[in-house]
PDB file of N, CA, C and O in Angstrom:
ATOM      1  N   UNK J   1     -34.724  64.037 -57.441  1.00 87.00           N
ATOM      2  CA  UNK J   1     -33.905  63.680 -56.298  1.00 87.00           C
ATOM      3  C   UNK J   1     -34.185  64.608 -55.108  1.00 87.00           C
ATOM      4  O   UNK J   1     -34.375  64.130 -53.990  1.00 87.00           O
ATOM      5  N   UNK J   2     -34.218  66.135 -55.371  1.00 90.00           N
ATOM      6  CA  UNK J   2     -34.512  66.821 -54.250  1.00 90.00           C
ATOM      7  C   UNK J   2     -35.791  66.480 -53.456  1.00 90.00           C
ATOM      8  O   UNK J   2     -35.964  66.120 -52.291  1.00 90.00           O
ATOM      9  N   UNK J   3     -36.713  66.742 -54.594  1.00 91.00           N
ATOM     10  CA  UNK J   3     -38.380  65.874 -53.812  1.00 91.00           C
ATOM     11  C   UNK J   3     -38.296  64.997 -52.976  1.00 91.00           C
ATOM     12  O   UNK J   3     -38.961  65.258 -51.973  1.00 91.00           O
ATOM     13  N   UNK J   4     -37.424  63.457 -52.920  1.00 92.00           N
ATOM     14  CA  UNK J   4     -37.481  62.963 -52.522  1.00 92.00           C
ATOM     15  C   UNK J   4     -36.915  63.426 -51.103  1.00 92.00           C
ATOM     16  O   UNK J   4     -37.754  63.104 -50.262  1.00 92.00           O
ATOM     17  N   UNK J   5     -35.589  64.188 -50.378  1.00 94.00           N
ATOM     18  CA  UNK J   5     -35.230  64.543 -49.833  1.00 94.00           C
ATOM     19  C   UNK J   5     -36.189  65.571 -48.957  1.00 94.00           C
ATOM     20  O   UNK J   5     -36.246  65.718 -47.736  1.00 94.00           O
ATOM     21  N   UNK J   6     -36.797  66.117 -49.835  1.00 93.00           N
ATOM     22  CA  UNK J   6     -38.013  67.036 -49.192  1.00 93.00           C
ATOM     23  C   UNK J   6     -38.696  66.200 -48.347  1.00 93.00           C
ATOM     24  O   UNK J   6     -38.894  66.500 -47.169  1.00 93.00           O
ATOM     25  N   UNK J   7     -39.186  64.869 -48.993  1.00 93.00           N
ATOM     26  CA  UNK J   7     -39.981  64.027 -48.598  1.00 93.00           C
ATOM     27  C   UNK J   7     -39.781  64.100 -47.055  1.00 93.00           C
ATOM     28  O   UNK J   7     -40.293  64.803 -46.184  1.00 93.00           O
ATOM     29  N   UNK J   8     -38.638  62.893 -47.040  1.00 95.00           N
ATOM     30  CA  UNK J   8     -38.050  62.273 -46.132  1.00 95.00           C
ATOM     31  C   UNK J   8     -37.591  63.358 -45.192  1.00 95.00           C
ATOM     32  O   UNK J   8     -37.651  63.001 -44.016  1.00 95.00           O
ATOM     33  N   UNK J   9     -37.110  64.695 -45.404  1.00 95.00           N
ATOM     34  CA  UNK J   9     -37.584  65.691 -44.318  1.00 95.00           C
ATOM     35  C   UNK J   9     -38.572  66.065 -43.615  1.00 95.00           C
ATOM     36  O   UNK J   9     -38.609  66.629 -42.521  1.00 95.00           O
ATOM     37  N   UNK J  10     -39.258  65.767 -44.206  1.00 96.00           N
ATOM     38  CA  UNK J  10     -41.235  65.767 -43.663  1.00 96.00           C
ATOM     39  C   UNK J  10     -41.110  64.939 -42.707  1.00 96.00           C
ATOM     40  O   UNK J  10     -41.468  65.476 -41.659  1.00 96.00           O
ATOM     41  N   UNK J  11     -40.655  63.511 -42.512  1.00 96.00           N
ATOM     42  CA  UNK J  11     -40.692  62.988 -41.495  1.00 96.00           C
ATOM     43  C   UNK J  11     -39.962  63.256 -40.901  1.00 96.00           C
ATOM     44  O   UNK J  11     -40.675  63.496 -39.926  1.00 96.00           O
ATOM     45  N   UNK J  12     -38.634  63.542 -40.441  1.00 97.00           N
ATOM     46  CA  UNK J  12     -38.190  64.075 -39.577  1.00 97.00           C
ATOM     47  C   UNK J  12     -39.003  65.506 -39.059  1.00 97.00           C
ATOM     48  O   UNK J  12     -39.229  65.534 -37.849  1.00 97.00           O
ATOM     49  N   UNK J  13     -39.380  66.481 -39.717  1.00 97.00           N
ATOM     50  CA  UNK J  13     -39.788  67.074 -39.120  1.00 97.00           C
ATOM     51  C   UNK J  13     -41.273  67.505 -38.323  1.00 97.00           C
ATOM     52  O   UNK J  13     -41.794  68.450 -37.731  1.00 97.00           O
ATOM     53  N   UNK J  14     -41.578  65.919 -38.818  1.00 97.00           N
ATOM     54  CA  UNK J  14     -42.741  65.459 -37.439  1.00 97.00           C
ATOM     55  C   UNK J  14     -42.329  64.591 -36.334  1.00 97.00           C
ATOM     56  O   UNK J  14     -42.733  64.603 -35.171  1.00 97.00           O
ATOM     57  N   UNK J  15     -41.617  63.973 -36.787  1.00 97.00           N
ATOM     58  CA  UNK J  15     -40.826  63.346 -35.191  1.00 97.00           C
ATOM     59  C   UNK J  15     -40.518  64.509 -34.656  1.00 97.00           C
ATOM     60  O   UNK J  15     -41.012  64.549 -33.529  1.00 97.00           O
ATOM     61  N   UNK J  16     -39.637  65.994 -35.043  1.00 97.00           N
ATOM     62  CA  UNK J  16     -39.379  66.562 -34.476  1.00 97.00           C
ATOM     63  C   UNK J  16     -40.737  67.055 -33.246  1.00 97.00           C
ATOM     64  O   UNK J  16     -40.699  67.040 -32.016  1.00 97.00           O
ATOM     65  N   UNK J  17     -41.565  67.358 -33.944  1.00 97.00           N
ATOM     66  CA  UNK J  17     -43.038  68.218 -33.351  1.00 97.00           C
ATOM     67  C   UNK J  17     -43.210  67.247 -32.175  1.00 97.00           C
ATOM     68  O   UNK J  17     -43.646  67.691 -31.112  1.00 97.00           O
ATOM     69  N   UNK J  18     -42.877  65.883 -32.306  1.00 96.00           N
ATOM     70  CA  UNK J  18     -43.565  64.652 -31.118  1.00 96.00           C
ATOM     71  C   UNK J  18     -42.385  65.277 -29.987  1.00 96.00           C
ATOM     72  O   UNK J  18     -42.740  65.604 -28.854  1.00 96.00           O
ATOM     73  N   UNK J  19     -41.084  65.385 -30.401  1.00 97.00           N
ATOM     74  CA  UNK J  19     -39.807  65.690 -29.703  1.00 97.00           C
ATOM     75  C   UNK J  19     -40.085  67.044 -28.971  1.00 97.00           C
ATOM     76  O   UNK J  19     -39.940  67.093 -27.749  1.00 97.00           O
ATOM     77  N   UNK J  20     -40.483  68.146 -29.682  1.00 95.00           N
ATOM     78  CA  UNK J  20     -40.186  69.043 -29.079  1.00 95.00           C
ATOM     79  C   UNK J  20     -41.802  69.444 -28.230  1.00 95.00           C
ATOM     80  O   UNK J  20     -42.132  70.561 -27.833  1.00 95.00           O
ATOM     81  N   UNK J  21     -42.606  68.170 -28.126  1.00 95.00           N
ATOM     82  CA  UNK J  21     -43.682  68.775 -27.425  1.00 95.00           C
ATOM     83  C   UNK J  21     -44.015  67.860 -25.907  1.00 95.00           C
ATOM     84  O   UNK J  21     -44.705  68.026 -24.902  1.00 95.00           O
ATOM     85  N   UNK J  22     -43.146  66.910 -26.402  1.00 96.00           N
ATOM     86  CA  UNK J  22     -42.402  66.203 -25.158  1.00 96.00           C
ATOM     87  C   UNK J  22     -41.696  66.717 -24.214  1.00 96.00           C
ATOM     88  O   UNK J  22     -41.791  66.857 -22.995  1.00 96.00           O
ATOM     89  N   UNK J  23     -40.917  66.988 -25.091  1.00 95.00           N
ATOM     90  CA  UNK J  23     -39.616  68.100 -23.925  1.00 95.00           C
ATOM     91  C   UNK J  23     -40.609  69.343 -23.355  1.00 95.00           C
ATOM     92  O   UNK J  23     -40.460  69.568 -22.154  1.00 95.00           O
ATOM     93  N   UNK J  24     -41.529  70.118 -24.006  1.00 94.00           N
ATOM     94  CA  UNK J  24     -42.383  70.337 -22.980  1.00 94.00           C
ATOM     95  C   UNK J  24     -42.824  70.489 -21.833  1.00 94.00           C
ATOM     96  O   UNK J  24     -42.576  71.219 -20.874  1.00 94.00           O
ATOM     97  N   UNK J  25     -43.698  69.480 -22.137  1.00 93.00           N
ATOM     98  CA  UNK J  25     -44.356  68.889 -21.286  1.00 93.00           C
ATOM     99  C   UNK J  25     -43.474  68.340 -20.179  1.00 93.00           C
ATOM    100  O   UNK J  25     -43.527  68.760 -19.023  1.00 93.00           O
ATOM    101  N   UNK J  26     -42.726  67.456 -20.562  1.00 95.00           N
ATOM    102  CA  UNK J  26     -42.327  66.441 -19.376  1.00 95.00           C
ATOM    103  C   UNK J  26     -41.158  67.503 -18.801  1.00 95.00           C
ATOM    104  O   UNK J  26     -41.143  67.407 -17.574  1.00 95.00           O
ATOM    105  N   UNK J  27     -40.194  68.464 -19.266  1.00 94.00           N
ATOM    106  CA  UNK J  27     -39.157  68.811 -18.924  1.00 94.00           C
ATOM    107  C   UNK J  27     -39.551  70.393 -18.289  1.00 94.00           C
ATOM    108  O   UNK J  27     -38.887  70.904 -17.387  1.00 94.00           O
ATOM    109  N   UNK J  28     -40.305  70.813 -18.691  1.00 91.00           N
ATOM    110  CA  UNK J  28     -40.728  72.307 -18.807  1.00 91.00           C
ATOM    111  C   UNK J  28     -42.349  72.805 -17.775  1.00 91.00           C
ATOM    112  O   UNK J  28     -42.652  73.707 -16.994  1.00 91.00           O
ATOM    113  N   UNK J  29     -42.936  71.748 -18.303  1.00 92.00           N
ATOM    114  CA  UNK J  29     -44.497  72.010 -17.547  1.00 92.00           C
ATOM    115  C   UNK J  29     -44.741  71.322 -16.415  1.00 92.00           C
ATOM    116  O   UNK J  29     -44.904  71.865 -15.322  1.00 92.00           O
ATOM    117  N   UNK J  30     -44.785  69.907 -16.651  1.00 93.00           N
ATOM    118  CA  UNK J  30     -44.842  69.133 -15.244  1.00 93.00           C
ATOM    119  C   UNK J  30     -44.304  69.343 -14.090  1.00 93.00           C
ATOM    120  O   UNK J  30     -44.837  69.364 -12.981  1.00 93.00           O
ATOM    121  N   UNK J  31     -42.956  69.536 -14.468  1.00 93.00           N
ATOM    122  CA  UNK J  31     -41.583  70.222 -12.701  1.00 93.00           C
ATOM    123  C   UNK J  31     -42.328  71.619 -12.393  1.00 93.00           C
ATOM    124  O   UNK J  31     -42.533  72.048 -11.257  1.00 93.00           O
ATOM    125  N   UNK J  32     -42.677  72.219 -13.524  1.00 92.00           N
ATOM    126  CA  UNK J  32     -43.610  73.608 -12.893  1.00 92.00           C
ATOM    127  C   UNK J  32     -44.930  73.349 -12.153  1.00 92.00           C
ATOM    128  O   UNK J  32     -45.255  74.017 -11.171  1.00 92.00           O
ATOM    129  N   UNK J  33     -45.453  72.657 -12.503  1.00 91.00           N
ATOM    130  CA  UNK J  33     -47.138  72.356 -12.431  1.00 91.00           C
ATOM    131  C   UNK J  33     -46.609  71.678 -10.898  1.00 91.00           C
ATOM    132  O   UNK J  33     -46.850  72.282  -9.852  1.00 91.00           O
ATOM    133  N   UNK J  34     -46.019  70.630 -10.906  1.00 93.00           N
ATOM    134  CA  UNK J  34     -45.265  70.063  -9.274  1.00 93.00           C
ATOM    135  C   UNK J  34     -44.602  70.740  -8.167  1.00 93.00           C
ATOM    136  O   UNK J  34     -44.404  70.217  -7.071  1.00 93.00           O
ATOM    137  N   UNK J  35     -44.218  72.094  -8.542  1.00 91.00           N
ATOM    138  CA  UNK J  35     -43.708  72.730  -7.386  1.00 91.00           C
ATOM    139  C   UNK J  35     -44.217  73.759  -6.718  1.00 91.00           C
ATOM    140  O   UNK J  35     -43.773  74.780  -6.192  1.00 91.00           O
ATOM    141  N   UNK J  36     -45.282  73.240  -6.865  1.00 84.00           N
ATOM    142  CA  UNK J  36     -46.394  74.261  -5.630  1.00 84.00           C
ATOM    143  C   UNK J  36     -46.475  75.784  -5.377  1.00 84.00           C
ATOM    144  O   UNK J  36     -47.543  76.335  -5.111  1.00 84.00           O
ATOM    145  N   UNK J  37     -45.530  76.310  -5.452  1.00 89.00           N
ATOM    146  CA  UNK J  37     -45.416  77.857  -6.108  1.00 89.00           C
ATOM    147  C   UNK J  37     -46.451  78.262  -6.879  1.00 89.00           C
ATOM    148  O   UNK J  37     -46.998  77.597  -7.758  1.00 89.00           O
ATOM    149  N   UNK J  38     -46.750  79.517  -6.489  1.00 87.00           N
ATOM    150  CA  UNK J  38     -48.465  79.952  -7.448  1.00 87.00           C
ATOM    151  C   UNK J  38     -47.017  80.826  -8.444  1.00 87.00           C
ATOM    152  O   UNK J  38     -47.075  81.085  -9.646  1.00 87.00           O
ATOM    153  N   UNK J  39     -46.199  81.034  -7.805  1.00 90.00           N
ATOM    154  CA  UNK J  39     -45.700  81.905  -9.629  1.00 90.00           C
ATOM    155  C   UNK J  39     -45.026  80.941 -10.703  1.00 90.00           C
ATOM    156  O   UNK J  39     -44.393  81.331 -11.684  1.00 90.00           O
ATOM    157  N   UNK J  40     -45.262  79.646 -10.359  1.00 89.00           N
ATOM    158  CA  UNK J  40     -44.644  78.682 -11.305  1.00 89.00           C
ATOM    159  C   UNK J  40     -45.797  78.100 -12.300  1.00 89.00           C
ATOM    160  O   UNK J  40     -45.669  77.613 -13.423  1.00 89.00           O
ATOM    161  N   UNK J  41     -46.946  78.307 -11.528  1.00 92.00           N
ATOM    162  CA  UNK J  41     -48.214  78.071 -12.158  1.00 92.00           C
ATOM    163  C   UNK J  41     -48.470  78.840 -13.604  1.00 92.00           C
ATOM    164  O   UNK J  41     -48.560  78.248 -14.680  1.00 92.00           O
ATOM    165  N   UNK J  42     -48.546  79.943 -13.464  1.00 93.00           N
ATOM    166  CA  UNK J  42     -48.974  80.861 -15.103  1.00 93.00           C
ATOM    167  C   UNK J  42     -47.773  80.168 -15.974  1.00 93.00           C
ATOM    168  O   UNK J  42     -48.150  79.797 -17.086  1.00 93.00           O
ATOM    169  N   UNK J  43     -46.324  79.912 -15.658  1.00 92.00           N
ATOM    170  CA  UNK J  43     -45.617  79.744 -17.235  1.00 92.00           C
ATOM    171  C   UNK J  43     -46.058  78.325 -17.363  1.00 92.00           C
ATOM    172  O   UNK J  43     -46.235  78.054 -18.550  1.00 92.00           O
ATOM    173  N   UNK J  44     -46.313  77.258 -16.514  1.00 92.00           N
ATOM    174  CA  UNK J  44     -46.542  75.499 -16.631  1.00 92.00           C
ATOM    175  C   UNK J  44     -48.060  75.882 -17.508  1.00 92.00           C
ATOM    176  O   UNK J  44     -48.498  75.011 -18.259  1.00 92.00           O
ATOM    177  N   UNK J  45     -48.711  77.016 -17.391  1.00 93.00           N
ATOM    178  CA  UNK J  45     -50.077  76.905 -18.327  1.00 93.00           C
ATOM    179  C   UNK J  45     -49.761  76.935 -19.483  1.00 93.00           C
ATOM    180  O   UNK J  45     -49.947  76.226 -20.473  1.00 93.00           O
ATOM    181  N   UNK J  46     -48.919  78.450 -19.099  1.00 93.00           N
ATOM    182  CA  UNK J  46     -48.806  79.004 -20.814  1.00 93.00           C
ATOM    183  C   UNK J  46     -47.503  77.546 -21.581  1.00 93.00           C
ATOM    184  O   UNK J  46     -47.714  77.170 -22.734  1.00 93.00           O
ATOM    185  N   UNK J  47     -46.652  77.106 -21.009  1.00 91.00           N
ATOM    186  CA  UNK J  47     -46.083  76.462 -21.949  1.00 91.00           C
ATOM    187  C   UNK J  47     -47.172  75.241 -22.314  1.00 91.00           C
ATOM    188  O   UNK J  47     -47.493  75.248 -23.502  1.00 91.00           O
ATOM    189  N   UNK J  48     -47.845  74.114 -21.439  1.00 93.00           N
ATOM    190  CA  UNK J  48     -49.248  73.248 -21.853  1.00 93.00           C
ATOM    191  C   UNK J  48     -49.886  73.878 -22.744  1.00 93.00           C
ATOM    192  O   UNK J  48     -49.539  73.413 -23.829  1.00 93.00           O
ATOM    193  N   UNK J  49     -50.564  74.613 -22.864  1.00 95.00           N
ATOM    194  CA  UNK J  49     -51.812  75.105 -23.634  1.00 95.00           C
ATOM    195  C   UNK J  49     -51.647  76.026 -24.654  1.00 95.00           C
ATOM    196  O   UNK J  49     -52.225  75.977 -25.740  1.00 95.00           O
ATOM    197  N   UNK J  50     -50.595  77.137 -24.182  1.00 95.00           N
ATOM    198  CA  UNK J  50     -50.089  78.270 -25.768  1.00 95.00           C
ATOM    199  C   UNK J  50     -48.864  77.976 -26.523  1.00 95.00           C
ATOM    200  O   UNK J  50     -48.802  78.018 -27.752  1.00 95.00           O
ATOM    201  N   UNK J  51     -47.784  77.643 -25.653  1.00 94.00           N
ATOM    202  CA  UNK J  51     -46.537  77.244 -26.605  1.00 94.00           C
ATOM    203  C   UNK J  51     -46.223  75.676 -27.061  1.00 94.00           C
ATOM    204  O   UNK J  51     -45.329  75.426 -27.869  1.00 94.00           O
ATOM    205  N   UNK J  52     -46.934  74.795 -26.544  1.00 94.00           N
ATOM    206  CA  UNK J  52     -46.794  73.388 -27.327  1.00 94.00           C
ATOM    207  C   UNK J  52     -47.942  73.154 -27.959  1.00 94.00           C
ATOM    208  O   UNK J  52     -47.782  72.060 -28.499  1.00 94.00           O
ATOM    209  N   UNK J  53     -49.200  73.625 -28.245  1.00 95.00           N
ATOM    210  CA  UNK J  53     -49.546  73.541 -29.509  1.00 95.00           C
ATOM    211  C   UNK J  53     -49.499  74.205 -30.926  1.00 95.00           C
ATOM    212  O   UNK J  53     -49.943  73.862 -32.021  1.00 95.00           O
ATOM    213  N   UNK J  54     -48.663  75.481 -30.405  1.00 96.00           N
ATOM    214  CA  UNK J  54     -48.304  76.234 -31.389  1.00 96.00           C
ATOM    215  C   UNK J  54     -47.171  75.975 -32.249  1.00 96.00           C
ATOM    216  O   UNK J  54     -47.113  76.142 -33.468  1.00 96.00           O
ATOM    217  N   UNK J  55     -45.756  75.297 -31.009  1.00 95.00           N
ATOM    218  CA  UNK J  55     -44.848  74.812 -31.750  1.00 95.00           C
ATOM    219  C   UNK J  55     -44.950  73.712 -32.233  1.00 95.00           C
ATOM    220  O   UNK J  55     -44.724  73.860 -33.434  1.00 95.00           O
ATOM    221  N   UNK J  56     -45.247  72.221 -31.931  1.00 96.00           N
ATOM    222  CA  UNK J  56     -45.827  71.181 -32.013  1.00 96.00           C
ATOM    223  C   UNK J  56     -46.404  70.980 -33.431  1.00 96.00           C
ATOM    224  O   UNK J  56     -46.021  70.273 -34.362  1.00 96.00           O
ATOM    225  N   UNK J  57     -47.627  71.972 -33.275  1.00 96.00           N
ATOM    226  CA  UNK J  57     -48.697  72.004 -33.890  1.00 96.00           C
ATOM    227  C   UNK J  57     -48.004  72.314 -36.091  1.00 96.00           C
ATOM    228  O   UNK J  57     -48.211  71.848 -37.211  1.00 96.00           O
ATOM    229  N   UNK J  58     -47.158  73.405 -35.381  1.00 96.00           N
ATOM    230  CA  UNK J  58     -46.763  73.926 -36.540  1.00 96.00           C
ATOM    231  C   UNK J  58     -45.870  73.464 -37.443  1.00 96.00           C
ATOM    232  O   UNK J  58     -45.843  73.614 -38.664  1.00 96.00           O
ATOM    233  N   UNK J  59     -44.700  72.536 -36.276  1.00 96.00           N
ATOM    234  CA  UNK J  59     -43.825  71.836 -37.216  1.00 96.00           C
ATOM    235  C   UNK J  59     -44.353  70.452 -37.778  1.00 96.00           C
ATOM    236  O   UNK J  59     -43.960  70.035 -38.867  1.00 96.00           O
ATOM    237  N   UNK J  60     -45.269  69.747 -36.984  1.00 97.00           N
ATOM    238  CA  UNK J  60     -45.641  68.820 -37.371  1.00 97.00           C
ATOM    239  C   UNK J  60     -47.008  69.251 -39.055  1.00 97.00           C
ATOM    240  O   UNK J  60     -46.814  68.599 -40.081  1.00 97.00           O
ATOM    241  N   UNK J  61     -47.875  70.026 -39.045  1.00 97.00           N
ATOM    242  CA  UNK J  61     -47.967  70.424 -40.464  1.00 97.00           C
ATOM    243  C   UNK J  61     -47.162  70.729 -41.434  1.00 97.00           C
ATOM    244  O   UNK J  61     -47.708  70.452 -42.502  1.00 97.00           O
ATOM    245  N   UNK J  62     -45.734  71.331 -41.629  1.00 96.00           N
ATOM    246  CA  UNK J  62     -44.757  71.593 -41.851  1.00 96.00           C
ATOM    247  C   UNK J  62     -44.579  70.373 -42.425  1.00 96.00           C
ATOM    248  O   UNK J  62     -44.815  70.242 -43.626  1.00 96.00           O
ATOM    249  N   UNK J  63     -44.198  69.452 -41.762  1.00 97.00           N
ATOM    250  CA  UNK J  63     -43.572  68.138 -41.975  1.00 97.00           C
ATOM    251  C   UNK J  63     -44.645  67.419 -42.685  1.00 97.00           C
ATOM    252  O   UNK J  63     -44.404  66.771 -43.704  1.00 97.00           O
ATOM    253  N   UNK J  64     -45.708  67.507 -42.223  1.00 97.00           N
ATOM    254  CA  UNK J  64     -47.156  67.048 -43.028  1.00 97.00           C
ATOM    255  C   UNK J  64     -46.919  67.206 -44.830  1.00 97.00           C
ATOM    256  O   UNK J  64     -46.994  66.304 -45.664  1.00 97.00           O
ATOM    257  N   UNK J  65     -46.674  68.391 -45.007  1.00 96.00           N
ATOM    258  CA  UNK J  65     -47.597  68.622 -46.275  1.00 96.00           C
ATOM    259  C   UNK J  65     -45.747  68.605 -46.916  1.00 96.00           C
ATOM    260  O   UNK J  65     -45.602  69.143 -48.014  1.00 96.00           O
ATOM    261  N   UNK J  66     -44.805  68.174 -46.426  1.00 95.00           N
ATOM    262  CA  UNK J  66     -43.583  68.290 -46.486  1.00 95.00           C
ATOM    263  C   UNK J  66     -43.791  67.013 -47.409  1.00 95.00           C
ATOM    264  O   UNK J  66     -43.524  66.947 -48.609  1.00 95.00           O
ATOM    265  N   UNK J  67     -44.357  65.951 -46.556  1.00 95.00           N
ATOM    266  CA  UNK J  67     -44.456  64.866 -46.884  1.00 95.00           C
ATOM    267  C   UNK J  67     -45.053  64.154 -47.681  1.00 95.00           C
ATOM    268  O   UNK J  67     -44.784  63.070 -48.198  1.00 95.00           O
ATOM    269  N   UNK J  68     -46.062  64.979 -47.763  1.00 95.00           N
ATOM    270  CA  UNK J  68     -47.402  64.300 -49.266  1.00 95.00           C
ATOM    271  C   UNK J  68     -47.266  65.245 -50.383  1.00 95.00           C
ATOM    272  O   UNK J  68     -48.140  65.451 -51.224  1.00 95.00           O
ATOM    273  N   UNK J  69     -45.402  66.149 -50.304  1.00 92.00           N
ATOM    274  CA  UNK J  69     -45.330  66.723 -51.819  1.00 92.00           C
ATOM    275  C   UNK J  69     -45.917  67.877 -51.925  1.00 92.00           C
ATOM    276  O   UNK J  69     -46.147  68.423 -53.004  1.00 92.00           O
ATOM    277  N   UNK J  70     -46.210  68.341 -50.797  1.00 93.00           N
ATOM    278  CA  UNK J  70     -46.734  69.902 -51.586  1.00 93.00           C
ATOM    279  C   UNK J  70     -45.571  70.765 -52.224  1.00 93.00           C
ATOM    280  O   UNK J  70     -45.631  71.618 -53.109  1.00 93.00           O
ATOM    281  N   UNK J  71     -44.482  70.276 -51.493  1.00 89.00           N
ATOM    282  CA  UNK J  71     -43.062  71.594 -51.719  1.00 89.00           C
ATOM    283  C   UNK J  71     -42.252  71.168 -53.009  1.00 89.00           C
ATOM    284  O   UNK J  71     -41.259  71.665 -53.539  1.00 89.00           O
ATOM    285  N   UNK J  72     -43.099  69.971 -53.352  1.00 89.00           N
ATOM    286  CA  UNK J  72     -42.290  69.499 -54.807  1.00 89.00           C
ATOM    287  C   UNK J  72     -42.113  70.418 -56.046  1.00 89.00           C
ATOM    288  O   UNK J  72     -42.815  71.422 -56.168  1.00 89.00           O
ATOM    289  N   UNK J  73     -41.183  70.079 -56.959  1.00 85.00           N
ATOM    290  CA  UNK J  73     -41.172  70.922 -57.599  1.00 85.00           C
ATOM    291  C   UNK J  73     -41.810  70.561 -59.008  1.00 85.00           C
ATOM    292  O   UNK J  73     -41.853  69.334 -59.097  1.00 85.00           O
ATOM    293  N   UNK J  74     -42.166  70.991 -59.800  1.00 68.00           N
ATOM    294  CA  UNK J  74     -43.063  70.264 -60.984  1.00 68.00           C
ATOM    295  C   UNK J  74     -41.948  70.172 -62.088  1.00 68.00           C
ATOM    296  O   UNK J  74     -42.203  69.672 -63.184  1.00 68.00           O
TER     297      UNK J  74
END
């Protein structure tokens, strides 16, 4: 019963990775990258390129191997 629950956490916690790399981007990087300010420029990089593939990246493996049972229990 737990496995299965494991499972089905796996997917949520790749929707999450789509969720939280969205909010990102669209909420976090773009309004930076758009407001013409050179000091708004370095964090609109660093959140694009270092912090949404790291977070993204990580929960969605997470949720990956969540999902095809690695965390099962034997």
């Amino acid at each position: 019963m737990m496995n299965y629950i494991k499972r089905y956490l796996g997917i949520i916690w790749m929707l999450l990775a789509l969720v939280a790399g969205y909010y990102l981007l669209v909420s976090q990087a773009i309004p930076q990258f758009e407001s013409g300010k050179p000091d708004d420029l370095v964090p609109a990089i660093i959140y694009t390129f270092v912090l949404m593939p790291i977070i993204s990246g990580g929960l969605f493996v997470f949720g990956w191997y969540a999902w095809k049972g690695e965390y099962d229990e034997a």
